[in-house]
Amino acid sequence: MRDAETSAGNARRWRPWRTPWPTTRRRGVNLTVLQGLSGLLGTTIKAALAMLISGTTTAAESRWPACDPQARTQTLSFVHIADVHAHYNPDSSGGSPLARVRGLVEQVRQDNPFTLFTNAGDDYEKGSIAEALSQGRSTRAVTQAMGYDVRTLGNHDFAWGLQELLAFSQDPRALVLAANVRMIAPPPAAVSSGWTDYGALAVGCLRVGFFGLVSQPWNEKDEPYDGSFFPQLAADFRYVERAREIIARHRGEVDLLVLLSHLGFEEDRRLAEATTGIDLILGGHSHTTLAEPARVGATHIVHVGGHAEHIGRLDLEFDLQSRAISGHRFTLVPNGATDGPPADPAIQAAVAEVLRPYAEALTQPFAWVDRPLGPAELAQVAAEAAVEGLGVDAALVGLRSAWGGWGAGGLTQQQVLDAFKVERQPAGTPGFSSLYRIEASGADLLRMQELPGFAYWGPTRPEPGQRYQLALQKPLAFHQVAYFGRRIAPQTPEPLAELWQAVAALGQLRRAAGLALNSRAPAGGDDRLIAFAPPSDGPMEQVGM
């Protein structure tokens, strides 16, 4: 799902649970997971994790000063982010945006010790190449080093499969929430799920309850669907009903009830309109940025955008006599390379240690292009890369597959991934823009050359009755009737590579030959390789991508 995400509509199908939904409590730290995480990382972040682990040996309430029985008011401060999407690489300042986020947390804690640090999910995908090369582990390490107090899962956090999700949810410090997703089968290893449906924290004189809700999964057509992320999980997308259950069970136990929502702003508004009893929604998923909290009845709704470009600070004044909110202040803090808060040194060091094994992919040019290329031209390069490197005769790539263009000059692997971002949909499978192999007839290849909205690379005059190996992107490979009017291959599509991997491999081949990545390889005199694509500045029709 692209950055301009939208929340799903109200019409949802659901299936009854096999067993009643349990009321759960925060589980302890899984030392096996943390030891495995430390094995992945260097000494700097091991020390940081050791500090965090030691902080979990006492109750979470010890993070905040005890209640002053003489106090008549108390201020609760929330520092909130969402939809980080693995944006922890150093920027032009040399620092990580997440180190600046943690720097602001420390500043706010100096102002007010009753501070809660929250995250509304989607920490994975569409960011650092370290995540792609480590199969998610780098993002898990950075997220768990951040020291959140409370966080919820997002739909992209399921991307790398159930095993990674379970390890990700075993946070050494944070209360991890997902009230509408639960295990219904034994996990694939000894690691259990670390999330819970609800938790409460004593912060000074106030008891604050939290629950989290996760949006629907997305499929290979980049569409949300009703169903669970994995067979071992059950999910309930009747958000209002699930919220009402939590409110009925826990509202009377707390002074403040907070929803950490990964549903999107419009869904949050609908939920607030349909319920009574939620004081605050700290949201994510839609990448909506609000300069001030929205208000629906008595519910405040905070959204701060994505990629850690902004940080939200909300101060709630609480009257301890009436046990009610008496006022609020909100600041949307910019987090750019030049206008962001000072970086926290410990998180800066931890992120640097996580990224150290991937420094070459992050910073070292491995190929070059000899002129600027737009998105449609990059699609043409990707189609060519599939034919040259993946053992197929032809390839078809959507002109809208690239997320941006390149300037002339050297390219890093990170820049290639930035152009061909990966969203693993359905969760735990290759990206929805990835390439799959099928067989097609020469007659099919002829028709593909005329298909609008796609770059074709392959034989210009194929034999109509001959069979050819063809690379198609995932939606086309699995929905052939929708795109081609009929099923053109009887066999199950075979996964080949992500687009960025194919293009990076072509770049290495071209560099070894002393050629730019966008150089046209000699066709060997057989006129086999020709690209059919409109110019990048011409009209382009998007077909099903």
XYZ file of C-alpha atoms in Angstrom:
545
model
C 0.000 0.000 0.000
C 1.498 3.335 -1.038
C 2.191 6.123 1.472
C -1.157 7.807 0.763
C -2.897 5.037 2.660
C -6.593 5.122 3.386
C -8.528 3.229 6.002
C -10.953 0.541 4.974
C -14.711 1.062 4.864
C -17.296 -0.048 7.380
C -18.713 -2.991 5.430
C -16.864 -6.031 6.766
C -17.523 -9.714 6.996
C -16.479 -11.612 10.070
C -16.487 -15.101 11.437
C -17.308 -15.992 15.049
C -14.339 -16.866 17.229
C -13.727 -20.517 17.931
C -13.282 -19.659 21.622
C -14.136 -16.542 23.630
C -11.578 -13.763 23.407
C -9.436 -13.955 26.548
C -8.568 -11.077 28.811
C -4.776 -11.065 28.927
C -2.070 -9.294 30.875
C 1.372 -8.075 29.843
C 3.751 -10.988 29.506
C 7.294 -10.949 30.827
C 10.377 -10.376 28.695
C 11.375 -13.381 26.575
C 15.105 -13.676 27.240
C 15.575 -16.145 24.382
C 14.435 -13.518 21.901
C 16.621 -10.851 23.470
C 19.665 -13.108 23.515
C 19.105 -13.889 19.845
C 18.741 -10.182 19.123
C 21.997 -9.461 20.937
C 23.695 -12.098 18.819
C 22.665 -10.167 15.717
C 24.037 -6.876 16.991
C 27.305 -5.357 18.168
C 28.469 -4.372 21.627
C 27.028 -0.851 21.616
C 23.430 -1.871 21.198
C 23.938 -4.939 23.398
C 24.711 -2.535 26.219
C 21.635 -0.464 25.385
C 19.459 -3.580 25.364
C 20.990 -4.742 28.643
C 19.970 -1.440 30.184
C 16.432 -1.848 28.844
C 16.234 -5.446 30.052
C 17.336 -4.417 33.547
C 14.583 -1.807 33.477
C 11.939 -4.530 33.137
C 12.852 -6.344 36.329
C 10.669 -3.948 38.310
C 7.087 -2.956 37.643
C 6.481 -0.562 34.760
C 4.974 1.887 37.215
C 8.463 2.575 38.665
C 9.284 4.561 35.506
C 7.267 7.464 36.900
C 7.301 9.251 40.260
C 4.861 8.018 42.876
C 1.601 9.802 43.472
C 1.806 12.927 45.601
C -1.260 12.725 47.887
C -1.258 16.523 48.248
C -1.427 17.141 44.477
C -4.658 18.610 43.115
C -3.698 18.359 39.414
C -1.376 16.269 37.288
C -0.159 16.699 33.720
C 0.270 13.659 31.501
C 2.544 14.167 28.474
C 2.360 11.886 25.438
C 5.124 11.812 22.826
C 3.711 10.033 19.787
C 4.874 8.757 16.390
C 3.516 6.281 13.860
C 4.284 4.719 10.476
C 8.066 4.897 10.759
C 8.429 2.383 7.886
C 12.103 1.662 8.579
C 13.126 5.312 8.150
C 16.062 5.153 10.531
C 18.956 5.626 8.095
C 21.123 8.701 8.719
C 19.894 11.768 6.829
C 21.813 14.811 5.626
C 22.572 15.782 9.232
C 24.420 12.516 9.737
C 21.919 11.514 12.419
C 19.007 9.110 12.488
C 15.503 10.627 12.605
C 14.666 8.133 15.356
C 17.572 9.333 17.489
C 16.009 12.811 17.314
C 12.630 11.363 18.274
C 14.157 9.828 21.379
C 15.986 13.098 22.014
C 12.641 14.890 22.199
C 11.314 12.215 24.563
C 14.172 12.942 26.943
C 13.504 16.689 26.708
C 9.818 16.217 27.515
C 10.674 13.946 30.431
C 12.826 16.725 31.820
C 9.805 19.046 31.581
C 7.374 16.494 32.970
C 8.364 13.133 34.464
C 4.824 11.842 33.834
C 5.572 11.244 30.138
C 4.474 8.319 27.958
C 6.234 7.448 24.683
C 3.882 5.797 22.154
C 3.973 4.335 18.640
C 0.893 3.432 16.534
C 2.531 0.775 14.366
C 3.970 0.121 10.890
C 7.634 0.100 11.801
C 8.542 -2.187 8.866
C 8.920 -1.806 5.060
C 9.629 0.916 2.500
C 12.725 2.289 4.260
C 16.223 1.073 5.050
C 17.881 -1.531 2.854
C 19.222 -2.993 6.097
C 15.722 -4.392 6.680
C 15.587 -6.003 3.235
C 19.015 -7.582 3.674
C 18.355 -8.763 7.242
C 14.802 -9.980 6.488
C 13.327 -7.610 9.033
C 15.733 -8.104 11.919
C 17.304 -4.642 11.727
C 13.921 -2.939 12.113
C 13.080 -5.160 15.053
C 16.383 -4.247 16.717
C 15.909 -0.503 16.238
C 12.280 -0.552 17.385
C 13.048 -2.522 20.523
C 15.981 -0.235 21.343
C 13.770 2.891 21.199
C 12.277 2.346 24.642
C 8.607 2.934 23.873
C 6.208 2.700 26.779
C 3.255 1.511 24.674
C 2.974 0.553 21.010
C 0.535 -1.230 18.763
C 1.033 -3.442 15.725
C 0.380 -2.160 12.188
C -0.455 -4.130 9.063
C 3.100 -3.775 7.694
C 4.511 -5.257 10.905
C 3.313 -8.687 9.717
C 5.412 -8.411 6.529
C 8.248 -10.819 7.333
C 6.140 -13.711 8.561
C 4.826 -15.046 11.828
C 8.194 -15.892 13.374
C 9.497 -12.339 12.911
C 6.195 -10.900 14.154
C 6.394 -12.925 17.357
C 9.983 -11.840 18.010
C 9.042 -8.216 17.228
C 6.189 -8.318 19.732
C 8.453 -9.516 22.563
C 9.558 -6.016 23.472
C 11.956 -5.653 26.436
C 10.118 -2.529 27.651
C 6.943 -1.650 25.785
C 3.417 -2.794 26.351
C 2.570 -4.165 22.866
C -1.094 -4.101 21.865
C -3.441 -5.651 19.298
C -6.926 -6.225 20.678
C -8.356 -7.630 17.443
C -5.632 -10.176 16.544
C -4.869 -13.332 18.507
C -3.167 -16.697 18.208
C -5.443 -19.654 17.521
C -2.733 -22.258 16.866
C 0.625 -23.000 18.471
C 3.401 -20.729 17.195
C 6.052 -22.302 14.941
C 8.738 -22.163 17.676
C 9.103 -21.638 21.400
C 8.452 -17.883 21.098
C 4.925 -16.905 22.118
C 3.011 -13.809 21.101
C 4.128 -10.752 23.053
C 1.097 -8.591 22.399
C -2.014 -8.283 24.503
C -5.448 -6.780 24.010
C -5.318 -4.336 26.931
C -3.017 -3.043 29.637
C -3.073 -0.398 32.361
C -0.206 1.692 33.761
C -0.099 3.672 37.022
C 1.464 7.035 36.134
C 1.716 9.147 39.264
C -1.788 9.579 40.651
C -3.483 8.373 37.461
C -4.280 4.942 36.153
C -4.136 4.925 32.331
C -5.653 2.101 30.301
C -4.506 1.254 26.771
C -5.781 -0.949 23.977
C -4.770 -1.243 20.335
C -6.514 -2.016 17.053
C -4.901 -3.179 13.798
C -6.202 -2.569 10.268
C -6.927 -5.224 7.662
C -4.246 -7.117 5.717
C -3.578 -6.286 2.057
C -3.318 -8.664 -0.889
C -1.184 -8.962 -4.024
C -3.484 -6.520 -5.853
C -2.678 -3.894 -3.205
C -6.195 -4.062 -1.805
C -7.386 -4.653 1.775
C -9.257 -7.876 2.358
C -11.280 -9.594 5.085
C -9.315 -12.400 6.637
C -6.390 -13.021 8.903
C -2.734 -12.270 8.279
C -1.628 -15.884 8.870
C -3.463 -19.200 9.399
C -2.271 -19.312 13.019
C -3.974 -15.988 13.785
C -7.583 -14.902 14.036
C -8.565 -11.302 13.364
C -11.726 -9.283 13.997
C -12.223 -6.134 11.925
C -15.460 -5.095 13.592
C -13.571 -2.229 15.196
C -16.511 -0.557 16.921
C -17.736 -3.801 18.461
C -14.279 -4.714 19.713
C -13.765 -1.221 21.158
C -17.112 -1.389 22.940
C -16.097 -4.690 24.542
C -12.884 -3.150 25.878
C -14.720 -0.046 27.117
C -17.367 -2.102 28.902
C -14.759 -4.276 30.581
C -12.135 -1.712 31.578
C -13.454 1.886 31.468
C -14.461 1.779 35.140
C -10.972 0.690 36.226
C -9.020 3.671 34.890
C -8.906 7.456 34.944
C -8.011 7.694 31.263
C -8.681 5.234 28.418
C -6.393 5.497 25.381
C -6.714 3.729 22.032
C -3.491 3.226 20.084
C -5.034 2.891 16.655
C -3.594 1.655 13.387
C -6.860 2.190 11.533
C -6.403 5.560 9.816
C -7.868 8.959 10.616
C -11.292 8.524 9.027
C -11.808 5.163 10.728
C -10.745 6.723 14.033
C -13.363 9.456 13.596
C -16.071 6.880 12.869
C -15.074 4.815 15.875
C -15.101 7.858 18.177
C -18.559 8.829 16.910
C -19.880 5.321 17.559
C -18.475 4.848 21.084
C -18.412 6.593 24.447
C -15.589 6.252 26.911
C -12.365 6.664 24.896
C -10.552 9.789 26.063
C -7.717 9.778 23.541
C -6.940 8.101 20.210
C -3.263 8.126 19.212
C -3.474 7.102 15.578
C -1.568 5.955 12.529
C -1.937 4.082 9.201
C -3.293 6.884 6.986
C -0.148 9.070 7.293
C -2.441 11.971 8.214
C -0.734 14.970 9.812
C -2.865 17.127 12.106
C -1.610 20.485 13.372
C -4.073 20.141 16.281
C -5.934 17.136 17.689
C -9.344 16.499 16.175
C -12.213 16.389 18.639
C -15.180 14.038 18.425
C -17.364 14.435 21.478
C -15.072 13.939 24.459
C -12.424 12.095 22.430
C -9.196 13.748 21.290
C -7.638 12.253 18.117
C -3.930 12.744 17.362
C -2.261 11.914 14.021
C 1.314 13.010 13.259
C 2.041 11.593 9.781
C 4.696 9.059 8.889
C 8.414 8.402 8.423
C 9.214 10.220 11.702
C 8.970 13.538 9.847
C 6.939 14.971 12.721
C 6.533 14.115 16.389
C 3.440 14.867 18.413
C 3.551 16.142 21.976
C 0.219 16.220 23.815
C -0.043 17.507 27.396
C -3.272 16.608 29.171
C -4.105 18.531 32.359
C -5.992 16.316 34.807
C -8.042 17.518 37.777
C -7.421 14.954 40.508
C -10.465 16.082 42.474
C -13.013 15.598 39.698
C -10.904 12.886 37.993
C -11.424 14.619 34.654
C -9.355 16.258 31.898
C -9.332 20.010 32.511
C -7.246 21.182 29.532
C -4.717 20.227 26.873
C -1.796 21.603 24.871
C -0.462 20.138 21.633
C 2.731 20.719 19.680
C 3.498 19.175 16.293
C 7.294 19.095 16.356
C 9.155 19.043 13.018
C 11.850 16.368 12.830
C 13.877 17.342 9.784
C 17.644 17.198 9.424
C 17.926 20.948 10.109
C 14.907 21.696 12.310
C 14.570 18.564 14.448
C 15.343 18.076 18.154
C 18.859 17.163 19.299
C 19.617 13.468 18.772
C 19.818 11.100 21.715
C 23.415 9.757 21.747
C 22.498 6.264 22.949
C 19.910 5.690 20.208
C 22.205 7.258 17.623
C 24.915 4.760 18.605
C 22.442 1.870 18.653
C 21.128 2.651 15.158
C 24.673 3.041 13.830
C 25.582 -0.375 15.220
C 22.520 -1.994 13.641
C 23.380 -0.428 10.265
C 27.118 -1.152 10.388
C 26.951 -4.509 8.522
C 25.028 -2.820 5.686
C 27.214 0.273 5.269
C 28.292 -0.654 1.736
C 24.717 -1.127 0.504
C 23.717 2.151 2.162
C 26.497 4.414 0.979
C 28.734 2.908 -1.733
C 27.772 3.374 -5.419
C 27.829 0.044 -7.217
C 26.473 1.162 -10.616
C 25.643 4.363 -12.478
C 23.209 5.864 -14.965
C 24.353 8.261 -17.675
C 21.277 10.502 -17.663
C 18.249 11.217 -15.479
C 15.575 8.512 -15.638
C 11.890 8.901 -14.791
C 9.595 6.222 -13.336
C 8.478 4.845 -16.725
C 12.076 4.516 -17.868
C 12.915 2.719 -14.626
C 10.121 0.258 -15.386
C 11.773 -0.375 -18.735
C 15.126 -0.964 -16.996
C 13.419 -3.417 -14.610
C 11.886 -5.374 -17.483
C 15.265 -5.557 -19.180
C 16.875 -6.652 -15.897
C 14.436 -9.543 -15.605
C 15.354 -10.871 -19.052
C 19.094 -10.446 -18.582
C 19.349 -11.836 -15.080
C 16.439 -14.147 -14.293
C 16.570 -16.668 -17.113
C 13.376 -15.625 -18.876
C 12.679 -14.720 -22.499
C 10.423 -11.720 -21.882
C 9.170 -9.507 -19.071
C 6.305 -7.103 -18.455
C 6.573 -4.387 -15.768
C 3.995 -1.730 -14.870
C 5.020 1.821 -15.715
C 3.900 2.959 -12.265
C 6.054 0.420 -10.436
C 8.824 2.885 -9.583
C 8.273 5.298 -6.688
C 10.469 7.982 -8.203
C 13.321 8.613 -10.629
C 17.107 8.825 -10.589
C 19.474 11.626 -11.445
C 22.544 10.951 -13.527
C 25.520 9.509 -11.658
C 26.341 6.765 -9.193
C 23.728 4.573 -7.547
C 23.744 2.802 -4.196
C 21.665 -0.277 -3.474
C 19.633 1.906 -1.100
C 18.737 4.200 -4.006
C 17.623 1.218 -6.060
C 15.382 0.050 -3.207
C 14.035 3.589 -2.771
C 12.896 3.485 -6.401
C 11.451 -0.030 -6.164
C 10.051 -0.227 -2.632
C 8.766 -3.568 -1.390
C 5.430 -4.221 0.300
C 5.129 -7.908 1.155
C 1.485 -8.579 0.378
C -0.095 -10.833 1.470
C 1.996 -10.778 4.641
C 4.893 -13.198 4.697
C 5.087 -13.495 0.886
C 7.111 -11.613 -1.772
C 6.197 -8.013 -2.509
C 3.137 -7.302 -4.613
C 5.377 -5.748 -7.281
C 7.778 -8.706 -7.348
C 8.450 -10.842 -10.399
C 7.088 -14.354 -11.022
C 7.791 -16.828 -13.817
C 5.093 -18.336 -16.017
C 4.994 -19.854 -19.505
C 3.284 -18.011 -22.346
C 2.817 -18.533 -26.057
C 4.335 -16.338 -28.739
C 0.830 -15.149 -29.561
C 0.481 -13.944 -25.951
C 3.771 -12.055 -26.186
C 2.566 -10.281 -29.310
C -0.555 -9.098 -27.502
C 1.493 -7.953 -24.476
C 3.478 -5.607 -26.677
C 0.273 -3.619 -27.205
C -0.822 -3.607 -23.548
C -1.032 0.031 -22.322
C 0.591 0.998 -19.066
C 3.414 -1.549 -19.173
C 7.031 -1.818 -20.272
C 7.653 -4.961 -22.337
C 11.106 -6.409 -22.963
C 11.364 -9.497 -25.133
C 11.161 -10.881 -28.663
C 9.577 -8.479 -31.129
C 8.523 -11.258 -33.525
C 7.889 -14.346 -31.400
C 6.673 -17.563 -33.023
C 2.932 -17.687 -32.215
C 2.928 -21.417 -31.426
C 6.154 -21.472 -29.423
C 6.240 -21.401 -25.604
C 8.336 -18.738 -23.852
C 9.438 -18.131 -20.271
C 7.842 -14.889 -19.098
C 8.410 -12.737 -15.985
C 5.268 -11.007 -14.731
C 4.622 -8.966 -11.631
C 2.629 -10.649 -8.917
C -0.835 -9.189 -9.669
C -0.616 -10.171 -13.338
C 0.797 -13.624 -12.609
C -2.012 -14.513 -10.179
C -4.879 -12.693 -11.933
C -4.263 -13.533 -15.570
C -7.921 -13.468 -16.571
C -8.344 -9.921 -15.251
C -5.363 -8.629 -17.228
C -5.269 -10.795 -20.345
C -8.866 -11.988 -20.706
C -7.960 -15.624 -20.092
C -5.537 -17.825 -18.202
C -2.407 -17.979 -20.326
C -0.391 -20.423 -18.180
C -1.709 -23.530 -16.403
C 1.161 -23.852 -13.937
C 1.452 -22.082 -10.575
C 3.554 -18.916 -10.911
C 7.112 -19.319 -9.589
C 8.619 -16.468 -7.530
C 11.775 -15.000 -9.052
C 12.904 -11.750 -7.385
C 11.888 -8.359 -6.116
C 12.252 -5.615 -8.720
C 15.054 -3.916 -6.803
C 17.014 -7.181 -6.655
C 16.727 -7.710 -10.403
C 17.779 -4.131 -11.155
C 20.687 -4.275 -8.699
C 21.927 -7.483 -10.331
C 21.770 -5.833 -13.756
C 23.690 -2.857 -12.387
C 26.493 -5.127 -11.218
C 26.639 -6.849 -14.616
C 26.743 -3.527 -16.446
C 29.439 -2.112 -14.190
C 31.602 -5.203 -14.751
C 31.262 -4.557 -18.490
C 32.085 -0.866 -18.065
C 28.550 0.172 -18.987
C 25.935 2.396 -17.408
C 22.953 0.611 -15.895
C 20.677 2.116 -18.534
C 22.926 1.073 -21.440
C 21.198 -1.078 -24.028
C 22.812 -4.491 -24.290
C 23.606 -5.652 -27.851
C 20.762 -7.775 -29.200
C 23.114 -10.257 -30.873
C 21.701 -9.511 -34.306
C 18.459 -11.422 -33.716
C 16.345 -8.324 -32.926
C 15.051 -10.047 -29.799
C 15.169 -7.248 -27.258
C 13.063 -4.141 -27.753
C 11.248 -2.115 -25.088
C 7.728 -0.872 -25.695
C 6.906 2.014 -23.342
C 5.714 5.593 -23.800
C 8.205 8.324 -22.864
C 8.344 9.198 -19.157
C 6.767 12.609 -19.755
C 3.980 11.308 -21.957
C 0.523 10.043 -21.019
C 0.572 6.826 -19.009
C -2.377 4.654 -18.152
C -2.177 2.656 -14.952
C -3.732 -0.764 -15.408
C -4.510 -2.585 -12.197
C -1.318 -1.635 -10.360
